Amino acid sequence: DWPQAREMLKSFLSPRLGAGERLILLGEAAYNACTDGPFDYQQRLASGAGLSHQDNPRLLLPSLAQILREPTLKAQVWQQLRHV
């Protein structure tokens, strides 16, 4: 149940993340656990746009399993990580 997962994750991360620190989300499960917006995961991933959040920006990347299945994603991931 994603709403319960979001609440648990929020209570876990809130005291550990300082304002302005970036959260890197790897894959659709992480995206679903950290967002409650109506945005489509594949569309957001393809756009390369970060997810805005009031205190902590979030960078959306493919899951490690997806990167292993599609090695061509490594270049895209590396480019995004270079700006972190």
Tab-separated table of N, CA, C and O in Angstrom:
chain	number	residue	atom	x	y	z
A	1	ASP	N	0.841	-1.177	0.000
A	1	ASP	CA	0.000	0.000	0.000
A	1	ASP	C	0.884	1.238	0.000
A	1	ASP	O	1.591	1.513	0.971
A	2	TRP	N	0.877	1.995	-1.114
A	2	TRP	CA	1.789	3.125	-1.271
A	2	TRP	C	1.587	4.234	-0.251
A	2	TRP	O	2.565	4.812	0.220
A	3	PRO	N	0.362	4.596	0.112
A	3	PRO	CA	0.233	5.662	1.127
A	3	PRO	C	0.921	5.318	2.446
A	3	PRO	O	1.577	6.160	3.059
A	4	GLN	N	0.813	4.072	2.889
A	4	GLN	CA	1.485	3.665	4.131
A	4	GLN	C	2.998	3.657	3.954
A	4	GLN	O	3.741	4.056	4.847
A	5	ALA	N	3.454	3.214	2.792
A	5	ALA	CA	4.899	3.218	2.515
A	5	ALA	C	5.442	4.645	2.513
A	5	ALA	O	6.525	4.904	3.045
A	6	ARG	N	4.672	5.562	1.934
A	6	ARG	CA	5.106	6.969	1.903
A	6	ARG	C	5.233	7.541	3.312
A	6	ARG	O	6.192	8.249	3.622
A	7	GLU	N	4.264	7.258	4.148
A	7	GLU	CA	4.305	7.765	5.526
A	7	GLU	C	5.503	7.200	6.295
A	7	GLU	O	6.178	7.916	7.015
A	8	MET	N	5.747	5.891	6.132
A	8	MET	CA	6.880	5.265	6.814
A	8	MET	C	8.195	5.871	6.332
A	8	MET	O	9.064	6.215	7.119
A	9	LEU	N	8.321	6.014	5.017
A	9	LEU	CA	9.550	6.563	4.448
A	9	LEU	C	9.748	8.010	4.871
A	9	LEU	O	10.858	8.425	5.200
A	10	LYS	N	8.676	8.778	4.871
A	10	LYS	CA	8.754	10.175	5.287
A	10	LYS	C	9.226	10.286	6.732
A	10	LYS	O	10.115	11.085	7.049
A	11	SER	N	8.677	9.464	7.617
A	11	SER	CA	9.092	9.531	9.020
A	11	SER	C	10.528	9.052	9.195
A	11	SER	O	11.233	9.507	10.091
A	12	PHE	N	10.992	8.153	8.342
A	12	PHE	CA	12.369	7.672	8.410
A	12	PHE	C	13.352	8.720	7.883
A	12	PHE	O	14.390	8.970	8.478
A	13	LEU	N	13.015	9.339	6.745
A	13	LEU	CA	13.948	10.261	6.093
A	13	LEU	C	13.962	11.659	6.697
A	13	LEU	O	14.997	12.326	6.680
A	14	SER	N	12.844	12.125	7.185
A	14	SER	CA	12.748	13.512	7.672
A	14	SER	C	13.851	13.903	8.639
A	14	SER	O	14.490	14.937	8.452
A	15	PRO	N	14.135	13.116	9.672
A	15	PRO	CA	15.193	13.543	10.591
A	15	PRO	C	16.611	13.333	10.037
A	15	PRO	O	17.575	13.829	10.601
A	16	ARG	N	16.734	12.619	8.938
A	16	ARG	CA	18.053	12.289	8.417
A	16	ARG	C	18.515	13.191	7.273
A	16	ARG	O	19.686	13.241	6.957
A	17	LEU	N	17.577	13.860	6.620
A	17	LEU	CA	17.928	14.718	5.489
A	17	LEU	C	17.907	16.176	5.913
A	17	LEU	O	16.923	16.658	6.447
A	18	GLY	N	18.995	16.862	5.653
A	18	GLY	CA	19.037	18.289	5.905
A	18	GLY	C	18.393	19.042	4.752
A	18	GLY	O	18.265	18.515	3.647
A	19	ALA	N	17.988	20.253	4.996
A	19	ALA	CA	17.374	21.066	3.955
A	19	ALA	C	18.330	21.214	2.780
A	19	ALA	O	19.514	21.455	2.950
A	20	GLY	N	17.829	21.034	1.593
A	20	GLY	CA	18.624	21.178	0.385
A	20	GLY	C	19.352	19.928	-0.051
A	20	GLY	O	19.879	19.879	-1.152
A	21	GLU	N	19.414	18.912	0.811
A	21	GLU	CA	20.069	17.671	0.401
A	21	GLU	C	19.199	16.949	-0.617
A	21	GLU	O	17.977	16.943	-0.518
A	22	ARG	N	19.844	16.351	-1.592
A	22	ARG	CA	19.135	15.697	-2.693
A	22	ARG	C	18.898	14.230	-2.385
A	22	ARG	O	19.760	13.551	-1.851
A	23	LEU	N	17.741	13.764	-2.767
A	23	LEU	CA	17.377	12.362	-2.622
A	23	LEU	C	17.389	11.735	-4.009
A	23	LEU	O	16.769	12.264	-4.937
A	24	ILE	N	18.125	10.655	-4.190
A	24	ILE	CA	18.195	9.971	-5.475
A	24	ILE	C	17.265	8.771	-5.426
A	24	ILE	O	17.412	7.903	-4.563
A	25	LEU	N	16.311	8.736	-6.345
A	25	LEU	CA	15.338	7.648	-6.416
A	25	LEU	C	15.736	6.713	-7.549
A	25	LEU	O	15.837	7.129	-8.699
A	26	LEU	N	15.959	5.456	-7.211
A	26	LEU	CA	16.353	4.470	-8.209
A	26	LEU	C	15.175	3.551	-8.508
A	26	LEU	O	14.852	2.658	-7.730
A	27	GLY	N	14.508	3.782	-9.619
A	27	GLY	CA	13.453	2.899	-10.082
A	27	GLY	C	12.051	3.305	-9.687
A	27	GLY	O	11.812	4.230	-8.917
A	28	GLU	N	11.112	2.552	-10.253
A	28	GLU	CA	9.690	2.860	-10.094
A	28	GLU	C	9.201	2.676	-8.667
A	28	GLU	O	8.385	3.460	-8.179
A	29	ALA	N	9.686	1.663	-7.965
A	29	ALA	CA	9.245	1.449	-6.581
A	29	ALA	C	9.647	2.631	-5.698
A	29	ALA	O	8.848	3.110	-4.890
A	30	ALA	N	10.866	3.120	-5.865
A	30	ALA	CA	11.309	4.288	-5.085
A	30	ALA	C	10.485	5.515	-5.459
A	30	ALA	O	10.111	6.303	-4.599
A	31	TYR	N	10.194	5.664	-6.743
A	31	TYR	CA	9.368	6.775	-7.209
A	31	TYR	C	7.989	6.721	-6.565
A	31	TYR	O	7.491	7.713	-6.042
A	32	ASN	N	7.363	5.543	-6.577
A	32	ASN	CA	6.030	5.388	-5.994
A	32	ASN	C	6.036	5.625	-4.486
A	32	ASN	O	5.076	6.156	-3.943
A	33	ALA	N	7.107	5.241	-3.827
A	33	ALA	CA	7.187	5.409	-2.370
A	33	ALA	C	7.426	6.855	-1.964
A	33	ALA	O	7.102	7.230	-0.839
A	34	CYS	N	7.978	7.661	-2.850
A	34	CYS	CA	8.344	9.037	-2.483
A	34	CYS	C	7.500	10.114	-3.133
A	34	CYS	O	7.711	11.292	-2.867
A	35	THR	N	6.582	9.748	-3.990
A	35	THR	CA	5.757	10.758	-4.651
A	35	THR	C	4.289	10.379	-4.540
A	35	THR	O	3.940	9.209	-4.543
A	36	ASP	N	3.460	11.366	-4.445
A	36	ASP	CA	2.026	11.087	-4.463
A	36	ASP	C	1.350	11.844	-5.596
A	36	ASP	O	0.144	11.979	-5.631
A	37	GLY	N	2.163	12.319	-6.509
A	37	GLY	CA	1.623	13.062	-7.651
A	37	GLY	C	1.059	12.127	-8.706
A	37	GLY	O	1.311	10.920	-8.695
A	38	PRO	N	0.317	12.691	-9.637
A	38	PRO	CA	-0.288	11.890	-10.695
A	38	PRO	C	0.647	11.633	-11.874
A	38	PRO	O	0.214	11.188	-12.911
A	39	PHE	N	1.939	11.914	-11.700
A	39	PHE	CA	2.866	11.808	-12.818
A	39	PHE	C	3.176	10.359	-13.155
A	39	PHE	O	3.292	9.511	-12.282
A	40	ASP	N	3.353	10.111	-14.427
A	40	ASP	CA	3.693	8.785	-14.921
A	40	ASP	C	5.201	8.569	-14.770
A	40	ASP	O	5.995	9.399	-15.213
A	41	TYR	N	5.585	7.450	-14.160
A	41	TYR	CA	7.004	7.158	-13.911
A	41	TYR	C	7.813	7.177	-15.208
A	41	TYR	O	8.860	7.818	-15.284
A	42	GLN	N	7.361	6.454	-16.216
A	42	GLN	CA	8.131	6.364	-17.467
A	42	GLN	C	8.283	7.730	-18.129
A	42	GLN	O	9.338	8.052	-18.656
A	43	GLN	N	7.238	8.531	-18.081
A	43	GLN	CA	7.306	9.873	-18.665
A	43	GLN	C	8.305	10.744	-17.906
A	43	GLN	O	9.105	11.448	-18.508
A	44	ARG	N	8.274	10.685	-16.573
A	44	ARG	CA	9.202	11.474	-15.763
A	44	ARG	C	10.634	11.010	-15.976
A	44	ARG	O	11.549	11.821	-16.047
A	45	LEU	N	10.826	9.698	-16.045
A	45	LEU	CA	12.163	9.148	-16.253
A	45	LEU	C	12.706	9.578	-17.614
A	45	LEU	O	13.858	9.995	-17.733
A	46	ALA	N	11.874	9.498	-18.640
A	46	ALA	CA	12.302	9.863	-19.993
A	46	ALA	C	12.629	11.349	-20.101
A	46	ALA	O	13.536	11.738	-20.840
A	47	SER	N	11.932	12.176	-19.345
A	47	SER	CA	12.172	13.621	-19.430
A	47	SER	C	13.480	14.024	-18.766
A	47	SER	O	14.032	15.078	-19.053
A	48	GLY	N	13.960	13.196	-17.834
A	48	GLY	CA	15.191	13.520	-17.123
A	48	GLY	C	15.017	14.647	-16.127
A	48	GLY	O	15.989	15.143	-15.566
A	49	ALA	N	13.788	15.048	-15.911
A	49	ALA	CA	13.523	16.152	-14.986
A	49	ALA	C	13.553	15.655	-13.553
A	49	ALA	O	13.092	14.561	-13.259
A	50	GLY	N	14.100	16.445	-12.686
A	50	GLY	CA	14.064	16.117	-11.272
A	50	GLY	C	12.664	16.348	-10.725
A	50	GLY	O	11.828	16.979	-11.355
A	51	LEU	N	12.417	15.819	-9.580
A	51	LEU	CA	11.133	16.013	-8.925
A	51	LEU	C	11.312	17.092	-7.886
A	51	LEU	O	12.189	17.011	-7.038
A	52	SER	N	10.483	18.094	-7.954
A	52	SER	CA	10.626	19.161	-6.973
A	52	SER	C	9.947	18.744	-5.677
A	52	SER	O	8.982	18.015	-5.664
A	53	HIS	N	10.519	19.167	-4.606
A	53	HIS	CA	9.983	18.930	-3.273
A	53	HIS	C	10.371	20.141	-2.456
A	53	HIS	O	11.437	20.702	-2.660
A	54	GLN	N	9.528	20.524	-1.543
A	54	GLN	CA	9.759	21.779	-0.840
A	54	GLN	C	11.115	21.875	-0.156
A	54	GLN	O	11.726	22.929	-0.159
A	55	ASP	N	11.621	20.806	0.418
A	55	ASP	CA	12.901	20.881	1.134
A	55	ASP	C	14.035	20.141	0.436
A	55	ASP	O	15.175	20.556	0.525
A	56	ASN	N	13.733	19.033	-0.195
A	56	ASN	CA	14.769	18.196	-0.771
A	56	ASN	C	14.447	17.846	-2.220
A	56	ASN	O	13.487	17.136	-2.480
A	57	PRO	N	15.259	18.336	-3.177
A	57	PRO	CA	15.035	17.953	-4.567
A	57	PRO	C	15.271	16.451	-4.734
A	57	PRO	O	16.061	15.856	-3.996
A	58	ARG	N	14.584	15.858	-5.666
A	58	ARG	CA	14.699	14.416	-5.879
A	58	ARG	C	15.102	14.146	-7.318
A	58	ARG	O	14.512	14.678	-8.242
A	59	LEU	N	16.110	13.316	-7.472
A	59	LEU	CA	16.600	12.939	-8.786
A	59	LEU	C	16.080	11.542	-9.094
A	59	LEU	O	16.301	10.618	-8.310
A	60	LEU	N	15.382	11.393	-10.199
A	60	LEU	CA	14.809	10.107	-10.588
A	60	LEU	C	15.713	9.440	-11.615
A	60	LEU	O	16.004	10.015	-12.659
A	61	LEU	N	16.155	8.225	-11.291
A	61	LEU	CA	17.009	7.441	-12.175
A	61	LEU	C	16.403	6.054	-12.356
A	61	LEU	O	15.603	5.616	-11.529
A	62	PRO	N	16.795	5.337	-13.411
A	62	PRO	CA	16.313	3.965	-13.573
A	62	PRO	C	16.816	3.090	-12.428
A	62	PRO	O	17.820	3.400	-11.778
A	63	SER	N	16.134	1.982	-12.200
A	63	SER	CA	16.581	1.052	-11.164
A	63	SER	C	17.889	0.397	-11.605
A	63	SER	O	18.221	0.373	-12.796
A	64	LEU	N	18.611	-0.151	-10.645
A	64	LEU	CA	19.859	-0.846	-10.980
A	64	LEU	C	19.579	-2.039	-11.880
A	64	LEU	O	20.344	-2.325	-12.808
A	65	ALA	N	18.477	-2.740	-11.643
A	65	ALA	CA	18.109	-3.877	-12.492
A	65	ALA	C	17.854	-3.423	-13.925
A	65	ALA	O	18.270	-4.085	-14.885
A	66	GLN	N	17.180	-2.294	-14.090
A	66	GLN	CA	16.910	-1.768	-15.423
A	66	GLN	C	18.210	-1.361	-16.122
A	66	GLN	O	18.378	-1.600	-17.316
A	67	ILE	N	19.138	-0.781	-15.368
A	67	ILE	CA	20.426	-0.397	-15.953
A	67	ILE	C	21.194	-1.648	-16.399
A	67	ILE	O	21.827	-1.647	-17.460
A	68	LEU	N	21.114	-2.715	-15.627
A	68	LEU	CA	21.788	-3.962	-16.024
A	68	LEU	C	21.153	-4.570	-17.270
A	68	LEU	O	21.849	-5.119	-18.119
A	69	ARG	N	19.821	-4.473	-17.373
A	69	ARG	CA	19.129	-5.007	-18.555
A	69	ARG	C	19.361	-4.132	-19.792
A	69	ARG	O	19.341	-4.624	-20.912
A	70	GLU	N	19.543	-2.828	-19.569
A	70	GLU	CA	19.715	-1.878	-20.669
A	70	GLU	C	20.987	-1.050	-20.441
A	70	GLU	O	20.926	0.077	-19.964
A	71	PRO	N	22.138	-1.606	-20.747
A	71	PRO	CA	23.407	-0.920	-20.475
A	71	PRO	C	23.529	0.454	-21.122
A	71	PRO	O	24.306	1.288	-20.662
A	72	THR	N	22.747	0.716	-22.153
A	72	THR	CA	22.822	2.036	-22.798
A	72	THR	C	22.338	3.146	-21.862
A	72	THR	O	22.622	4.320	-22.109
A	73	LEU	N	21.638	2.797	-20.787
A	73	LEU	CA	21.173	3.792	-19.818
A	73	LEU	C	22.311	4.354	-18.969
A	73	LEU	O	22.170	5.410	-18.368
A	74	LYS	N	23.435	3.652	-18.927
A	74	LYS	CA	24.554	4.085	-18.081
A	74	LYS	C	25.014	5.503	-18.412
A	74	LYS	O	25.295	6.292	-17.520
A	75	ALA	N	25.079	5.826	-19.683
A	75	ALA	CA	25.540	7.163	-20.082
A	75	ALA	C	24.589	8.240	-19.569
A	75	ALA	O	25.018	9.266	-19.045
A	76	GLN	N	23.286	8.000	-19.696
A	76	GLN	CA	22.288	8.954	-19.221
A	76	GLN	C	22.385	9.124	-17.703
A	76	GLN	O	22.363	10.246	-17.188
A	77	VAL	N	22.509	8.024	-16.998
A	77	VAL	CA	22.606	8.068	-15.538
A	77	VAL	C	23.870	8.813	-15.118
A	77	VAL	O	23.842	9.661	-14.228
A	78	TRP	N	24.967	8.524	-15.769
A	78	TRP	CA	26.223	9.183	-15.436
A	78	TRP	C	26.106	10.690	-15.636
A	78	TRP	O	26.569	11.474	-14.804
A	79	GLN	N	25.499	11.110	-16.740
A	79	GLN	CA	25.335	12.550	-16.984
A	79	GLN	C	24.525	13.212	-15.886
A	79	GLN	O	24.848	14.310	-15.433
A	80	GLN	N	23.465	12.558	-15.447
A	80	GLN	CA	22.638	13.136	-14.384
A	80	GLN	C	23.378	13.177	-13.049
A	80	GLN	O	23.263	14.133	-12.294
A	81	LEU	N	24.144	12.134	-12.758
A	81	LEU	CA	24.869	12.077	-11.499
A	81	LEU	C	26.027	13.081	-11.448
A	81	LEU	O	26.395	13.530	-10.367
A	82	ARG	N	26.563	13.430	-12.572
A	82	ARG	CA	27.663	14.403	-12.602
A	82	ARG	C	27.235	15.772	-12.080
A	82	ARG	O	28.056	16.544	-11.627
A	83	HIS	N	25.952	16.064	-12.153
A	83	HIS	CA	25.440	17.366	-11.717
A	83	HIS	C	24.961	17.365	-10.285
A	83	HIS	O	24.425	18.355	-9.802
A	84	VAL	N	25.142	16.256	-9.603
A	84	VAL	CA	24.685	16.166	-8.198
A	84	VAL	C	25.753	16.709	-7.282
A	84	VAL	O	26.891	16.523	-7.435
